């Protein structure tokens, strides 16, 4: 099956590694409203993607960037309808505390804009934690590196590619 070239670093990283994945495009309506510190989008871009692609929101995951112990960054991959449990994230990544990273710092570290942060092809290699609920599905959806582009991937492929720790990290 021919795959349309979407040219994001996330897509290139997966293609280079020979990872099996699918691409899904939806119409992203553009910038609306503000956001919160750490990438929490008032607009709920993840839920918008789930609705546009007619997917169960439990299968659509967002990539959040957190600061561990005030100095290092990590990513948490959680369902779009859930909230990240920062204490659980700190625990699974062997940190004393975790806080949401400043949006600017998250964008600089990943190379992606808020609402389009992909767990793949980031500028800096970040420790990763995947919410355990991902394993309940044959495939999940994560950002493809820009708003309006989703990557469908098996949770085990994602976990293996990122060397992600898997645990319940939502509340």
Tab-separated table of C-alpha atoms in Angstrom:
chain	number	residue	atom	x	y	z
A	1	UNK	CA	0.000	0.000	0.000
A	2	UNK	CA	1.442	3.379	-0.966
A	3	UNK	CA	1.882	5.742	1.947
A	4	UNK	CA	1.477	9.461	1.376
A	5	UNK	CA	4.600	11.364	2.345
A	6	UNK	CA	3.856	13.629	5.280
A	7	UNK	CA	7.478	14.681	5.766
A	8	UNK	CA	7.512	14.992	9.546
A	9	UNK	CA	10.493	13.920	11.589
A	10	UNK	CA	8.236	11.411	13.376
A	11	UNK	CA	7.310	9.680	10.124
A	12	UNK	CA	10.920	9.675	8.914
A	13	UNK	CA	12.158	8.172	12.196
A	14	UNK	CA	9.642	5.316	12.039
A	15	UNK	CA	10.308	4.658	8.347
A	16	UNK	CA	14.075	4.609	8.935
A	17	UNK	CA	13.636	2.080	11.757
A	18	UNK	CA	11.333	-0.110	9.654
A	19	UNK	CA	8.496	0.135	12.164
A	20	UNK	CA	4.998	-0.805	10.964
A	21	UNK	CA	2.568	2.106	11.283
A	22	UNK	CA	-0.305	3.825	9.525
A	23	UNK	CA	-0.981	7.494	8.838
A	24	UNK	CA	-4.329	9.199	9.263
A	25	UNK	CA	-5.004	12.783	8.199
A	26	UNK	CA	-7.830	14.928	9.519
A	27	UNK	CA	-8.820	18.523	8.967
A	28	UNK	CA	-7.300	20.602	11.742
A	29	UNK	CA	-9.272	23.827	11.981
A	30	UNK	CA	-6.420	26.126	12.997
A	31	UNK	CA	-5.462	27.957	16.171
A	32	UNK	CA	-8.203	28.730	18.680
A	33	UNK	CA	-7.889	29.830	22.246
A	34	UNK	CA	-4.925	29.540	24.524
A	35	UNK	CA	-3.293	26.671	26.258
A	36	UNK	CA	-2.027	25.772	29.657
A	37	UNK	CA	1.485	25.338	30.961
A	38	UNK	CA	2.895	22.028	29.807
A	39	UNK	CA	0.839	21.500	26.690
A	40	UNK	CA	-2.631	21.040	28.151
A	41	UNK	CA	-4.646	22.413	25.250
A	42	UNK	CA	-7.896	24.215	26.102
A	43	UNK	CA	-9.030	23.251	22.642
A	44	UNK	CA	-8.528	19.505	23.309
A	45	UNK	CA	-6.810	18.736	20.015
A	46	UNK	CA	-6.587	15.039	20.921
A	47	UNK	CA	-10.337	14.760	21.360
A	48	UNK	CA	-10.778	16.705	18.129
A	49	UNK	CA	-8.611	14.100	16.364
A	50	UNK	CA	-10.632	11.240	17.874
A	51	UNK	CA	-13.886	12.825	16.703
A	52	UNK	CA	-12.580	13.698	13.235
A	53	UNK	CA	-11.278	10.157	12.676
A	54	UNK	CA	-14.341	8.545	14.310
A	55	UNK	CA	-12.191	6.788	16.922
A	56	UNK	CA	-12.779	5.730	20.491
A	57	UNK	CA	-10.924	8.404	22.542
A	58	UNK	CA	-9.440	5.573	24.639
A	59	UNK	CA	-7.300	4.673	21.583
A	60	UNK	CA	-6.041	8.215	20.932
A	61	UNK	CA	-3.046	9.238	23.040
A	62	UNK	CA	-1.400	12.587	23.711
A	63	UNK	CA	2.295	13.146	24.349
A	64	UNK	CA	2.953	15.382	27.343
A	65	UNK	CA	6.362	16.688	28.381
A	66	UNK	CA	7.185	16.819	32.079
A	67	UNK	CA	10.120	18.076	34.087
A	68	UNK	CA	11.586	15.567	36.541
A	69	UNK	CA	13.304	16.783	39.715
A	70	UNK	CA	13.451	20.284	38.250
A	71	UNK	CA	16.157	19.539	35.705
A	72	UNK	CA	15.486	16.718	33.227
A	73	UNK	CA	12.631	16.238	30.796
A	74	UNK	CA	10.562	13.146	30.101
A	75	UNK	CA	7.488	12.344	28.058
A	76	UNK	CA	4.246	10.725	29.133
A	77	UNK	CA	1.957	9.124	26.560
A	78	UNK	CA	-1.593	9.007	27.912
A	79	UNK	CA	-5.160	8.778	26.551
A	80	UNK	CA	-6.512	12.133	25.373
A	81	UNK	CA	-9.510	11.944	27.706
A	82	UNK	CA	-7.357	11.236	30.790
A	83	UNK	CA	-5.209	13.376	33.063
A	84	UNK	CA	-1.574	12.607	33.777
A	85	UNK	CA	-0.813	11.536	37.349
A	86	UNK	CA	2.466	13.374	37.949
A	87	UNK	CA	3.279	11.391	41.105
A	88	UNK	CA	2.875	8.116	39.210
A	89	UNK	CA	5.063	9.456	36.387
A	90	UNK	CA	7.801	10.458	38.829
A	91	UNK	CA	7.628	7.050	40.492
A	92	UNK	CA	7.898	5.048	37.248
A	93	UNK	CA	10.788	7.207	35.973
A	94	UNK	CA	12.729	7.079	39.263
A	95	UNK	CA	12.310	10.746	40.146
A	96	UNK	CA	11.307	12.429	43.400
A	97	UNK	CA	8.850	14.788	41.707
A	98	UNK	CA	7.414	15.687	38.324
A	99	UNK	CA	5.773	18.841	37.008
A	100	UNK	CA	4.473	19.786	33.587
A	101	UNK	CA	7.222	21.394	31.511
A	102	UNK	CA	6.875	24.932	30.238
A	103	UNK	CA	5.403	24.905	26.716
A	104	UNK	CA	8.428	26.676	25.220
A	105	UNK	CA	10.844	24.215	26.790
A	106	UNK	CA	8.739	21.266	25.587
A	107	UNK	CA	8.666	22.660	22.044
A	108	UNK	CA	12.431	23.281	21.991
A	109	UNK	CA	13.229	19.804	23.330
A	110	UNK	CA	10.913	17.954	20.964
A	111	UNK	CA	11.062	20.123	17.852
A	112	UNK	CA	7.261	20.071	17.645
A	113	UNK	CA	4.573	22.638	18.456
A	114	UNK	CA	2.031	22.281	21.239
A	115	UNK	CA	-0.838	20.132	20.041
A	116	UNK	CA	1.429	18.340	17.560
A	117	UNK	CA	4.088	16.813	19.815
A	118	UNK	CA	4.882	13.304	18.644
A	119	UNK	CA	6.707	10.735	20.771
A	120	UNK	CA	8.820	9.886	17.694
A	121	UNK	CA	11.675	11.795	16.068
A	122	UNK	CA	12.156	14.326	18.837
A	123	UNK	CA	15.202	16.625	18.889
A	124	UNK	CA	16.247	15.321	22.312
A	125	UNK	CA	15.894	11.727	23.413
A	126	UNK	CA	13.535	11.849	26.396
A	127	UNK	CA	12.736	9.099	28.866
A	128	UNK	CA	9.259	7.812	28.067
A	129	UNK	CA	6.343	6.410	30.039
A	130	UNK	CA	3.317	4.859	28.352
A	131	UNK	CA	0.018	4.501	30.170
A	132	UNK	CA	-0.804	0.837	30.742
A	133	UNK	CA	-4.234	1.273	29.120
A	134	UNK	CA	-2.511	1.325	25.712
A	135	UNK	CA	-1.947	-2.424	25.997
A	136	UNK	CA	-5.723	-3.012	25.930
A	137	UNK	CA	-5.774	-2.108	22.215
A	138	UNK	CA	-4.335	-3.730	19.090
A	139	UNK	CA	-3.310	-0.260	17.910
A	140	UNK	CA	-3.306	3.265	19.294
A	141	UNK	CA	-3.031	6.706	17.717
A	142	UNK	CA	-0.437	9.381	18.554
A	143	UNK	CA	0.494	12.659	16.912
A	144	UNK	CA	2.406	12.377	13.672
A	145	UNK	CA	4.397	15.519	14.422
A	146	UNK	CA	1.920	18.133	13.286
A	147	UNK	CA	-1.674	18.985	13.980
A	148	UNK	CA	-3.973	17.071	11.665
A	149	UNK	CA	-1.722	14.007	11.329
A	150	UNK	CA	-2.049	10.894	13.490
A	151	UNK	CA	0.144	7.793	13.536
A	152	UNK	CA	-1.534	4.443	14.178
A	153	UNK	CA	0.849	1.981	15.804
A	154	UNK	CA	0.764	-1.175	17.911
A	155	UNK	CA	1.447	-0.321	21.574
A	156	UNK	CA	4.251	-2.895	21.753
A	157	UNK	CA	5.939	-1.299	18.712
A	158	UNK	CA	5.707	2.122	20.357
A	159	UNK	CA	7.018	0.804	23.658
A	160	UNK	CA	9.905	-0.998	21.986
A	161	UNK	CA	10.867	1.918	19.712
A	162	UNK	CA	10.917	4.391	22.620
A	163	UNK	CA	12.149	1.945	25.271
A	164	UNK	CA	9.176	3.276	27.241
A	165	UNK	CA	8.241	2.141	30.712
A	166	UNK	CA	4.639	0.998	30.889
A	167	UNK	CA	2.537	1.656	33.990
A	168	UNK	CA	-0.757	3.208	35.094
A	169	UNK	CA	0.109	6.932	34.926
A	170	UNK	CA	-3.335	8.515	34.621
A	171	UNK	CA	-6.018	9.514	37.070
